[in-house]
Tab-separated table of C-alpha atoms in Angstrom:
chain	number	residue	atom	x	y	z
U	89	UNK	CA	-61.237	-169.678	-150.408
U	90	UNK	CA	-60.232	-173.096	-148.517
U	91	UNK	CA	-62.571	-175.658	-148.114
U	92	UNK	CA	-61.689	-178.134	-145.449
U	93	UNK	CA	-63.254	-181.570	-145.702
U	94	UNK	CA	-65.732	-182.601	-142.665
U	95	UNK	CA	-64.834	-185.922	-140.774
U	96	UNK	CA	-67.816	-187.373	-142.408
U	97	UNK	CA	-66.495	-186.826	-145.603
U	98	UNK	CA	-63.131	-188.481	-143.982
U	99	UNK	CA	-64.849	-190.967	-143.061
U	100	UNK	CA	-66.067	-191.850	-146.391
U	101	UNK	CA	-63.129	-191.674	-147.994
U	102	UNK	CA	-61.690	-194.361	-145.494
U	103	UNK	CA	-64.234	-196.567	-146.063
U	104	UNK	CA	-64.134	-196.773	-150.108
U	105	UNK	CA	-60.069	-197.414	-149.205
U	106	UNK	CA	-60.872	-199.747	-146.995
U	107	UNK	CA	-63.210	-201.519	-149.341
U	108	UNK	CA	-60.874	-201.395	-152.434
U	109	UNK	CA	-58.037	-202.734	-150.611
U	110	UNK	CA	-59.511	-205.144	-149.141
U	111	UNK	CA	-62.658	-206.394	-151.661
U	112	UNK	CA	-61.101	-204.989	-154.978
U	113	UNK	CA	-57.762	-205.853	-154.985
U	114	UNK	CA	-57.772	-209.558	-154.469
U	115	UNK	CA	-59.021	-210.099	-157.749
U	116	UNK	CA	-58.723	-207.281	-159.989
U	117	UNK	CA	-55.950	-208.906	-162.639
U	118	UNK	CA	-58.124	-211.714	-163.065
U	119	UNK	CA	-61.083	-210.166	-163.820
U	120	UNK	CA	-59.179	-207.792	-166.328
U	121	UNK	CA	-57.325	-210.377	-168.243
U	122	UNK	CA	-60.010	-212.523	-168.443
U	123	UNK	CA	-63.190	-209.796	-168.760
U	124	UNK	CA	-65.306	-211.123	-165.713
U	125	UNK	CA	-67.708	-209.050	-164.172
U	126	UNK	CA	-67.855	-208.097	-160.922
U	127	UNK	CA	-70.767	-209.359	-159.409
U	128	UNK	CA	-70.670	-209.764	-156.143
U	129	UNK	CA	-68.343	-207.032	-155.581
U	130	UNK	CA	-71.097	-204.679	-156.472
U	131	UNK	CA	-73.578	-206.112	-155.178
U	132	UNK	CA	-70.860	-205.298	-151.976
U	133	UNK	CA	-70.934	-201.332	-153.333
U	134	UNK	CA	-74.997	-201.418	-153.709
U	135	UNK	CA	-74.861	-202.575	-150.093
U	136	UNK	CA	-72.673	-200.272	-148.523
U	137	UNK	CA	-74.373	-197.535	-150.185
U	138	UNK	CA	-71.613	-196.708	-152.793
U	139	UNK	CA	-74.387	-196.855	-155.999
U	140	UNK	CA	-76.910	-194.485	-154.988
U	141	UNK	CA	-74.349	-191.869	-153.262
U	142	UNK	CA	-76.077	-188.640	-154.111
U	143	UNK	CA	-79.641	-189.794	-153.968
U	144	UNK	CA	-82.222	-188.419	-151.398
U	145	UNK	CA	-82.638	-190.642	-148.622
U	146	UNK	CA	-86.263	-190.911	-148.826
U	147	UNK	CA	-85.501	-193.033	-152.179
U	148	UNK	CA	-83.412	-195.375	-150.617
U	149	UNK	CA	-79.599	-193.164	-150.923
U	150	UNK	CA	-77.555	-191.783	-149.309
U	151	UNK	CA	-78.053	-188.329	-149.371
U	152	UNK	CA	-74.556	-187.088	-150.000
U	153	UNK	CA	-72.726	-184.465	-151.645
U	154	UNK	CA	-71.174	-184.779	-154.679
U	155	UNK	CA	-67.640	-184.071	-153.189
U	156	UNK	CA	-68.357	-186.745	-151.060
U	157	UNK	CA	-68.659	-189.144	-154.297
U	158	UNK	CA	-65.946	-188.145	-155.405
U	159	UNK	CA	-63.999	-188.983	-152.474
U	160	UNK	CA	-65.521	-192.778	-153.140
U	161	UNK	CA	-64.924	-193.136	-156.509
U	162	UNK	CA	-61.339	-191.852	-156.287
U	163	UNK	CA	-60.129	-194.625	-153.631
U	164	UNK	CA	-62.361	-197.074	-155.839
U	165	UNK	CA	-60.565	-196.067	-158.954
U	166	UNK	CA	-57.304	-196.351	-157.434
U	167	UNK	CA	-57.752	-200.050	-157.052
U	168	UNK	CA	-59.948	-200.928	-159.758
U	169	UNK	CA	-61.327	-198.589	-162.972
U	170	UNK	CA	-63.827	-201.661	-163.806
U	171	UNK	CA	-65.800	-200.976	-160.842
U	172	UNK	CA	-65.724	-197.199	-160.833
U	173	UNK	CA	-66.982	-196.618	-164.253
U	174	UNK	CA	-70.215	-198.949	-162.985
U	175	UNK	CA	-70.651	-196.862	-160.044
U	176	UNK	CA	-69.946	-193.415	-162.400
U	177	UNK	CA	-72.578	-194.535	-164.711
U	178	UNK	CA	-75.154	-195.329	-162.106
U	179	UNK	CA	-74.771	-192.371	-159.842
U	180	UNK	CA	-73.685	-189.736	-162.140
U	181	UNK	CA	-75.864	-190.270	-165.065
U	182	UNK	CA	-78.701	-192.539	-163.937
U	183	UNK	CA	-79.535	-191.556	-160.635
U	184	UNK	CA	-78.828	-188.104	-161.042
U	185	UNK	CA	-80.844	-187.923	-164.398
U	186	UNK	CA	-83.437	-189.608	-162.929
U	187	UNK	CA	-83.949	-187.387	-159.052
U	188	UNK	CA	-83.253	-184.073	-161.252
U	189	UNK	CA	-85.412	-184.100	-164.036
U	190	UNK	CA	-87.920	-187.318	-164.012
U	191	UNK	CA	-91.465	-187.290	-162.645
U	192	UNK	CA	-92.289	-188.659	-158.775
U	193	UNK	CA	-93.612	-191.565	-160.859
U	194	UNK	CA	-90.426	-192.542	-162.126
U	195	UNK	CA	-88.395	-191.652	-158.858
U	196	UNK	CA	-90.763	-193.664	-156.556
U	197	UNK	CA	-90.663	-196.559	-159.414
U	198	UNK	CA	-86.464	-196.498	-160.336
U	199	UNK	CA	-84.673	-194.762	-157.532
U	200	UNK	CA	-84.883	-197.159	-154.364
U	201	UNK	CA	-83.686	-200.135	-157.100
U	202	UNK	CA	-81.038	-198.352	-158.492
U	203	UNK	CA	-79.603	-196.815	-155.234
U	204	UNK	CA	-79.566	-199.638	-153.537
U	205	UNK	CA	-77.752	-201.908	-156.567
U	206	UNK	CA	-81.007	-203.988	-156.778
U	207	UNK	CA	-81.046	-202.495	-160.359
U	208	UNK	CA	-78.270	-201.172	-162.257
U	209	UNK	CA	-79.206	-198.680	-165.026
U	210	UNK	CA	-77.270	-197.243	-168.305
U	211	UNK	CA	-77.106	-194.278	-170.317
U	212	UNK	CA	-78.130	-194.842	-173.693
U	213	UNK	CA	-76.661	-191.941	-176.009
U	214	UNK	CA	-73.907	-193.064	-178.339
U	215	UNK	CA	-74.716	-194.750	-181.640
U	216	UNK	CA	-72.560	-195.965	-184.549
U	217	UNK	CA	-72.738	-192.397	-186.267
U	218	UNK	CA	-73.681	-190.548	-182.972
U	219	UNK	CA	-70.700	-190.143	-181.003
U	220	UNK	CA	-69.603	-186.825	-179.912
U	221	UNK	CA	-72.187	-185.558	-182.337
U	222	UNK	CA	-75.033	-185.982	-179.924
U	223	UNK	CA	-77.655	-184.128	-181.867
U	224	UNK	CA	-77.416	-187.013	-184.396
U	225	UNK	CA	-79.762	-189.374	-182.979
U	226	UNK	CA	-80.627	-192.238	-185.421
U	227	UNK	CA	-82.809	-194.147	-182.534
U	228	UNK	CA	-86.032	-193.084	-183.357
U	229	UNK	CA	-88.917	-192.806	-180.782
U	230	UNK	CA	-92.150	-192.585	-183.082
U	231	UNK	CA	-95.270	-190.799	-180.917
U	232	UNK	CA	-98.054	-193.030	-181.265
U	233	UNK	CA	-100.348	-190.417	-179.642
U	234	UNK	CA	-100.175	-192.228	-176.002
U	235	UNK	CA	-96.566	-194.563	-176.290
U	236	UNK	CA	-93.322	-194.262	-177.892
U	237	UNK	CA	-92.382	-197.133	-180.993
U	238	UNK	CA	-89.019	-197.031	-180.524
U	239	UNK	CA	-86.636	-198.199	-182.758
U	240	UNK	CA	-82.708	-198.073	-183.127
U	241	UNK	CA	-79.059	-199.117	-182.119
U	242	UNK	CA	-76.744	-197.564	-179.066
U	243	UNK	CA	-73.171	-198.437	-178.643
U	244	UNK	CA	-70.553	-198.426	-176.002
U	245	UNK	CA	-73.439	-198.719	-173.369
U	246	UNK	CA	-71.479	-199.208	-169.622
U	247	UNK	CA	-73.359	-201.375	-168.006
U	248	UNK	CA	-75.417	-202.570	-170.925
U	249	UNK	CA	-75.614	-206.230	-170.418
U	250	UNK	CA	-76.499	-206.100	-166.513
U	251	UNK	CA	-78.591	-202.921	-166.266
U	252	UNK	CA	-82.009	-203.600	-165.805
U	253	UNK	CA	-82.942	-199.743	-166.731
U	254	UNK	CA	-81.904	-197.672	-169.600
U	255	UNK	CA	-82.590	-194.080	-170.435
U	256	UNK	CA	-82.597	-193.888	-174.050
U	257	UNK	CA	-81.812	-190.733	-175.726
U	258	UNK	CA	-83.813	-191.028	-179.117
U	259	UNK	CA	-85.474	-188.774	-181.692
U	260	UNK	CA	-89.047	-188.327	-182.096
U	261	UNK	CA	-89.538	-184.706	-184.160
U	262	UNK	CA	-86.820	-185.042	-186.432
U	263	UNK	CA	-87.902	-181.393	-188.444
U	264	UNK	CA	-87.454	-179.777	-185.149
U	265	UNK	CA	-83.097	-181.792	-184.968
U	266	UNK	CA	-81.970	-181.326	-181.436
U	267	UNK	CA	-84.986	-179.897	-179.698
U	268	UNK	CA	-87.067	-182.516	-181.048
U	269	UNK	CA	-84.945	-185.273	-178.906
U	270	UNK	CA	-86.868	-187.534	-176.003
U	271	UNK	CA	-85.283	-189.451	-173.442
U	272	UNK	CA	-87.581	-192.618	-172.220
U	273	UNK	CA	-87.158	-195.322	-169.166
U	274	UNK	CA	-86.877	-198.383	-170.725
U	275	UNK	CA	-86.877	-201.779	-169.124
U	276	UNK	CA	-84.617	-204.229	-170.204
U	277	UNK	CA	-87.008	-207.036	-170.213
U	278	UNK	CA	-89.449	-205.215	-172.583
U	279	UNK	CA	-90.056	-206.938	-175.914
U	280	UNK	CA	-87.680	-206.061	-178.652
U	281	UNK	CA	-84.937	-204.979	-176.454
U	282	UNK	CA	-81.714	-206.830	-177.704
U	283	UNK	CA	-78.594	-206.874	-176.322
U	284	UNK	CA	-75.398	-207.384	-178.471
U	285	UNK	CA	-72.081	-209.136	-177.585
U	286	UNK	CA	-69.966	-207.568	-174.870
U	287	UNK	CA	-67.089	-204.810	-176.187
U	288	UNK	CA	-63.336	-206.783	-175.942
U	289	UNK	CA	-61.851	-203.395	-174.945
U	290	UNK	CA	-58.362	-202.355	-174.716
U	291	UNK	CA	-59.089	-201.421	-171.104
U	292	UNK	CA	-61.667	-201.646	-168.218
U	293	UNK	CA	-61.962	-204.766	-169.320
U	294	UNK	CA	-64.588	-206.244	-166.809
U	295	UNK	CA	-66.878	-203.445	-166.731
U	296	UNK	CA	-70.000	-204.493	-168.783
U	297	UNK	CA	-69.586	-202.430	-172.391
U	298	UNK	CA	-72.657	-203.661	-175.202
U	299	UNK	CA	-74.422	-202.444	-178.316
U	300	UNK	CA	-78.032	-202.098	-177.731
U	301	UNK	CA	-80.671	-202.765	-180.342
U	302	UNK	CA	-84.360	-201.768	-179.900
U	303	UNK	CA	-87.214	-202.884	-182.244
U	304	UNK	CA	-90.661	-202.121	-182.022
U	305	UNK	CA	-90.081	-201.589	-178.603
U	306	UNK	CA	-93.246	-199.908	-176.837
U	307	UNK	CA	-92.743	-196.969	-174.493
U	308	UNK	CA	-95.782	-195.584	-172.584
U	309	UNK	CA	-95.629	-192.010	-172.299
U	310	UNK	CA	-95.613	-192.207	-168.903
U	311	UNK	CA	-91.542	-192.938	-169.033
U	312	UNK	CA	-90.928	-190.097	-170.639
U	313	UNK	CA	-88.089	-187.349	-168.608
U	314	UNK	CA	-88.875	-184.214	-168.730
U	315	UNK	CA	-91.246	-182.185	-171.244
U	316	UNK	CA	-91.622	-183.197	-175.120
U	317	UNK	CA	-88.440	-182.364	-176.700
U	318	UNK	CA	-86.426	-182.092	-173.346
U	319	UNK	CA	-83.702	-184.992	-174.487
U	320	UNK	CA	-80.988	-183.045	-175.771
U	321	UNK	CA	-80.688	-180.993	-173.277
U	322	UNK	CA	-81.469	-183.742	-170.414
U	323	UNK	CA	-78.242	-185.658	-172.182
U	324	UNK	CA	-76.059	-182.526	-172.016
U	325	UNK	CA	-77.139	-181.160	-168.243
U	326	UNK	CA	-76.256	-184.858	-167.044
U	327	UNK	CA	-73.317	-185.795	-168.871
U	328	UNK	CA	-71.912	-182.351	-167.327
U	329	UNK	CA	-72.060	-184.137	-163.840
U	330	UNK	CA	-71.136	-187.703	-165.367
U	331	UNK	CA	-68.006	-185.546	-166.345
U	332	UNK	CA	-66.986	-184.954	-162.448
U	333	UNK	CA	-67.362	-189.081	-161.796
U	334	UNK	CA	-64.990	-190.189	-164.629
U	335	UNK	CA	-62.786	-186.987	-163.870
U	336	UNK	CA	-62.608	-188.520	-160.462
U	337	UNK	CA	-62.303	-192.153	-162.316
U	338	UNK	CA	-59.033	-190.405	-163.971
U	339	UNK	CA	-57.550	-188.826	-160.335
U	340	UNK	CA	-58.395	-192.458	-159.004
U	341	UNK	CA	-56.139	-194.002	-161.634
U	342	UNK	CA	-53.209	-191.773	-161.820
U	343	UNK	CA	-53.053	-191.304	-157.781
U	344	UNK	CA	-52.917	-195.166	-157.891
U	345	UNK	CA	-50.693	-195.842	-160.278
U	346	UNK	CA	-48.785	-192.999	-158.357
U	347	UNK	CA	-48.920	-194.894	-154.734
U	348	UNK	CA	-47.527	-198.430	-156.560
U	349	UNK	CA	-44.611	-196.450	-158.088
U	350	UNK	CA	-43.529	-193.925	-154.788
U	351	UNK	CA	-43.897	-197.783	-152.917
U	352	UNK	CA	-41.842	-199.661	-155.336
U	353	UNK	CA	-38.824	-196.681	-156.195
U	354	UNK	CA	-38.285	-197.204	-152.520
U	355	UNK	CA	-37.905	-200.331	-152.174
U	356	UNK	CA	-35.837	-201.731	-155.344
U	357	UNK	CA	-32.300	-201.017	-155.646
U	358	UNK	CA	-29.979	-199.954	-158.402
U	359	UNK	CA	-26.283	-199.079	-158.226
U	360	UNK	CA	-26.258	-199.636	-154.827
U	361	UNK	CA	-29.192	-197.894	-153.717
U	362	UNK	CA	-33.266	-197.820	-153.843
U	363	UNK	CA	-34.042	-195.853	-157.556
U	364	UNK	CA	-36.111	-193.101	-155.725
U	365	UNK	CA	-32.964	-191.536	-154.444
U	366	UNK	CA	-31.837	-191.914	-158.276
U	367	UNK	CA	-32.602	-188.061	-159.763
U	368	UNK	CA	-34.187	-189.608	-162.887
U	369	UNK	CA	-36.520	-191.430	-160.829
U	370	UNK	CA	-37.039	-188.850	-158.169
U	371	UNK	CA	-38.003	-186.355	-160.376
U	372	UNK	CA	-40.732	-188.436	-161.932
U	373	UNK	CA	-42.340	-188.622	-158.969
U	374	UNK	CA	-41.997	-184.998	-157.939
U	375	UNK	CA	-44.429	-184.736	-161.388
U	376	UNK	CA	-46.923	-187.309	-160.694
U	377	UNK	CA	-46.869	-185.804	-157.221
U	378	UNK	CA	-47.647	-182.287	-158.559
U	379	UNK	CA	-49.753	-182.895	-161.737
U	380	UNK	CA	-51.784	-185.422	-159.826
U	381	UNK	CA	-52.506	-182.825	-156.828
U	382	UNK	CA	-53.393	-180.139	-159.435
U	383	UNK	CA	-55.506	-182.579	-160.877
U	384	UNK	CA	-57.284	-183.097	-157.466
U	385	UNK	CA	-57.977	-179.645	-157.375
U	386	UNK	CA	-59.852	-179.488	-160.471
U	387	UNK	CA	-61.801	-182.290	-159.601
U	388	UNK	CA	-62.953	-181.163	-156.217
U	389	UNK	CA	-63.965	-177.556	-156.917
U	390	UNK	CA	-66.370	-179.148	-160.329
U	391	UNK	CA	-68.101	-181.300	-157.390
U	392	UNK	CA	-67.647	-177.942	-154.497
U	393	UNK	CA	-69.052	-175.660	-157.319
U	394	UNK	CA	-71.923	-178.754	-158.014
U	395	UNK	CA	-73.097	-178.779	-154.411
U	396	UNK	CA	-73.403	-175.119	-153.942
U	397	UNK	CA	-76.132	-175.124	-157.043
U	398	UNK	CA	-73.275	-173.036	-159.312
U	399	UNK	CA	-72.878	-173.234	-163.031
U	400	UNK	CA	-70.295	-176.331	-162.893
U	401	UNK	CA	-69.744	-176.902	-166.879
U	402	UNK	CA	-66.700	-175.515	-167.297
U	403	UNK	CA	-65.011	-176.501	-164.450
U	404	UNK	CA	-66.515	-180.261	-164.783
U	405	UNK	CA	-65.067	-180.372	-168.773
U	406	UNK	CA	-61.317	-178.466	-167.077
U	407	UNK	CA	-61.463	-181.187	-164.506
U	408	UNK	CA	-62.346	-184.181	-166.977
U	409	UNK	CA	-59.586	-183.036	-169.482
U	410	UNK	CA	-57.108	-182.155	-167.089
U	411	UNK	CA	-57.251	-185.578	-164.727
U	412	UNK	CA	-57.857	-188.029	-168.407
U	413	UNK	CA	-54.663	-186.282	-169.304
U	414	UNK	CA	-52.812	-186.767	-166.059
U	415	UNK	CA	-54.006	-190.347	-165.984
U	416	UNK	CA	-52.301	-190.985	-169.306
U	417	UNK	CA	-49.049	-189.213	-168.841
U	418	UNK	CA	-48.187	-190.676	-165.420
U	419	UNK	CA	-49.325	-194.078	-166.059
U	420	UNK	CA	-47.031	-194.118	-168.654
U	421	UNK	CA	-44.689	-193.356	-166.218
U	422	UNK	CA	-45.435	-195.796	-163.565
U	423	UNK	CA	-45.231	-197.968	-166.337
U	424	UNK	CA	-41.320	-196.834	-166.998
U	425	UNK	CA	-40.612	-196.405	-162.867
U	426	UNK	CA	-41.520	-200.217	-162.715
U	427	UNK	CA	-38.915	-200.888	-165.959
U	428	UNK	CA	-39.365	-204.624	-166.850
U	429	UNK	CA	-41.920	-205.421	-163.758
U	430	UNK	CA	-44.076	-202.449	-165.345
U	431	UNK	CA	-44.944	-204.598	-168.373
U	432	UNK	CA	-46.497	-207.170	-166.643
U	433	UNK	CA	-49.912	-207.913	-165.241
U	434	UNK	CA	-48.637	-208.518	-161.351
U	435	UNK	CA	-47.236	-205.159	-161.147
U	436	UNK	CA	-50.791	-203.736	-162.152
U	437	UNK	CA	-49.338	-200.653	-163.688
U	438	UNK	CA	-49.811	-201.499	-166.914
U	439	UNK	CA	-53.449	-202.191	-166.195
U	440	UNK	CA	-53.849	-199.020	-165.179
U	441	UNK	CA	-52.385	-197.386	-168.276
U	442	UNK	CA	-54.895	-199.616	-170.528
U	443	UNK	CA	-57.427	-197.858	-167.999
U	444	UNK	CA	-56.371	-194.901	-167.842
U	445	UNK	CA	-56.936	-194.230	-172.312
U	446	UNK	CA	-60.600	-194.865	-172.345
U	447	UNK	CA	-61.186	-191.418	-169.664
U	448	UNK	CA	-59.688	-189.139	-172.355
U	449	UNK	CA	-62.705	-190.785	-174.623
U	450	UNK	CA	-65.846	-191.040	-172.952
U	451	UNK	CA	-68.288	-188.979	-171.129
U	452	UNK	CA	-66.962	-186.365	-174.006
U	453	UNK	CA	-63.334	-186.372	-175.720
U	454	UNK	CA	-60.479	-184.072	-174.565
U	455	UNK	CA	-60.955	-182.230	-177.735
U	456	UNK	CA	-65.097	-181.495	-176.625
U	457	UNK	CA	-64.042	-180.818	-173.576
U	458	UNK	CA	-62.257	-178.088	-175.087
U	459	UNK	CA	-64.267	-176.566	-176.854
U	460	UNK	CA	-66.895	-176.130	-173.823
U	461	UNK	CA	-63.834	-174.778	-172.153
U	462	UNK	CA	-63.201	-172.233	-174.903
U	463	UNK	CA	-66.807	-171.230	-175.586
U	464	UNK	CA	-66.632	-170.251	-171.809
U	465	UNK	CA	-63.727	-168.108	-171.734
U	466	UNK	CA	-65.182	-166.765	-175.149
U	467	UNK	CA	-68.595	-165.774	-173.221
U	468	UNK	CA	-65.746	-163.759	-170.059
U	469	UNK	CA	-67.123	-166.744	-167.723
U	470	UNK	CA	-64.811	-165.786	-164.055
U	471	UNK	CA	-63.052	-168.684	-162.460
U	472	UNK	CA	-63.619	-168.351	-158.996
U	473	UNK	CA	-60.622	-170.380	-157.531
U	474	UNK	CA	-61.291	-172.552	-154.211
U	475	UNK	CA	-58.780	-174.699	-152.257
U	476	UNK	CA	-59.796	-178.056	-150.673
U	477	UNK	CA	-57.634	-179.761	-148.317
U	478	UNK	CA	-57.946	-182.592	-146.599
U	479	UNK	CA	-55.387	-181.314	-143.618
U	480	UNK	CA	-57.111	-180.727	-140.609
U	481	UNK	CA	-54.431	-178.320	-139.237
């Protein structure tokens, strides 16, 4: 089956370019080397409607598909990973949590905020000994008959010094493990919400990464998602579609790093001529080329597959681990392309490979996303293979 995108989808596209090139870029190395937040640049994104992507309009978004987000947050990516894992976090796993599975209380209360980048919001799931092992929860959420007590730590929270919102995943029937798991609106204001120092990461370095400590904090009942006990699998329905935004974050950083090698081959010369008619080099980019566009293929049908209300697991966890994977490799090689130039910052390749490590971590290692693969095959799940171009012959 092809899929051909529509000229609003085009359109889109063009416009998160446009905004990249021209908003992004100026200042990404700065705000990398020296871990500065990008303020005002997404308070740009909240205002051009780049936050709240995939929520309803009646809430204040934009009412788009998820292929069209992932159109965005490639061409953001491209430019700078920083600002796509903030808009990943917010659309993928906030907004979408939130407009799923959350009351009309909670969407008339959070959504027109956080679509609109009035509020940012975060995803509060990891914790020191709760990593990949989600059903761990050490965050407790104690029912006090009409509130929550809720006491605990989270860790490598995106967005957790700036968001005003967090959903935190936290435990509150411990004798029943997983399916005794809430997940609660918190406010970041509330009393006993602490916020610890921000993460000096290897890379993304001026997105907003914090541990989270909550003590005595009080939860009305109210800002609960979703039924008693509905955490666990709130955590693992949205962190299937937070899977397609930083597969998209991966495609965005390999297809840049990509573009700023094919651009530079061309131009410098060696022995008498410009590298990319060297084989060595050629060849190089005839596998970012392909890799990359396989890649892109992956990425699209998880967010094709998403839109048309289809079980999208196993193609978001193939298109996570696949593009992370690519992203690595052929940063790497940009890296090498570049020689010398690669290994410093105004050549921005080697920012990108920094970037490009932490997608093969979070939102669920490769090795998880393996094993959701293989339990799939396991169960004789079809693949049901769909071609999107973006040709309009």
């Amino acid at each position: 089956m092809i899929v051909q995108l529509t000229e609003e989808q085009q359109a889109i596209k063009q416009a998160a370019r446009d905004f990249a090139q021209t908003v992004l870029l100026p200042g990404v190395i700065e705000r990398d080397r020296d871990m500065i937040y990008p303020e005002k640049e997404i308070k740009q994104m909240g205002e051009m409607g780049f936050l709240g992507m995939m929520v309803e309009p009646h809430y204040g978004g934009g009412g788009m598909d998820t292929l069209s987000y992932v159109l965005a947050m490639e061409e953001i990516a491209k430019v700078d990973a920083s600002a796509a894992v903030i808009m990943s976090v917010n659309n993928s796993l906030v907004c979408y949590g939130i407009q799923a599975y959350a009351s009309e209380e909670i969407k008339q209360k959070y959504l027109p905020k956080l679509s609109t980048g009035e509020w940012l919001g975060c995803f509060c799931l990891s914790e020191p000994e709760a990593g990949s092992d989600a059903t761990s929860q050490k965050t407790q959420a104690e029912d006090k008959s009409d509130y929550y007590l809720v006491n605990g730590t989270k860790n490598w929270i995106t967005n957790g010094g700036k968001a005003k919102l967090h959903l935190v995943i936290a435990q509150t029937h411990p004798e029943l493990a997983h399916k005794g798991i809430n997940v609660l609106c918190v406010e970041s204001d509330q009393a006993g919400v602490v916020i610890g120092g921000k993460e000096d990461k290897l890379g993304i370095r001026s997105s907003d990464t914090h541990s989270i400590m909550y003590s005595d904090v009080k939860v009305d009942k109210s800002q609960r998602i979703g039924d008693d006990g509905f955490g666990f699998r709130f955590a693992m329905k949205t962190l299937d579609g937070g899977r397609i935004g930083i597969a998209a974050q991966a495609l965005g950083i390999a297809a840049g790093a990509y573009e700023l090698s094919l651009a530079y081959a061309k131009q410098r010369e060696a022995f008498g001529k410009p590298i990319a008619q060297h084989q060595a080099i050629a060849f190089k980019l005839a596998d970012m080329a392909t890799e990359i566009e396989a890649a892109r293929q992956l990425v699209y049908h998880a967010a094709y597959l998403k839109d048309q209300g289809k079980d999208y697991a196993r193609a978001a966890a193939m298109a996570k681990v696949f593009a992370s994977e690519v992203a690595m490799k052929h940063t790497v090689e940009a890296v090498q392309v570049h020689g010398g130039y690669g290994y410093v910052r105004e050549y921005h390749v080697e920012r990108m490979m920094r970037d490009a490590k932490i997608t093969q971590i979070y939102e669920g290692t490769s090795e998880i996303q393996r094993l959701v693969i293989s339990r799939a095959v396991l169960n004789g799940q079809l693949y049901d293979p769909i071609f999107i171009t973006q040709d309009k012959s």
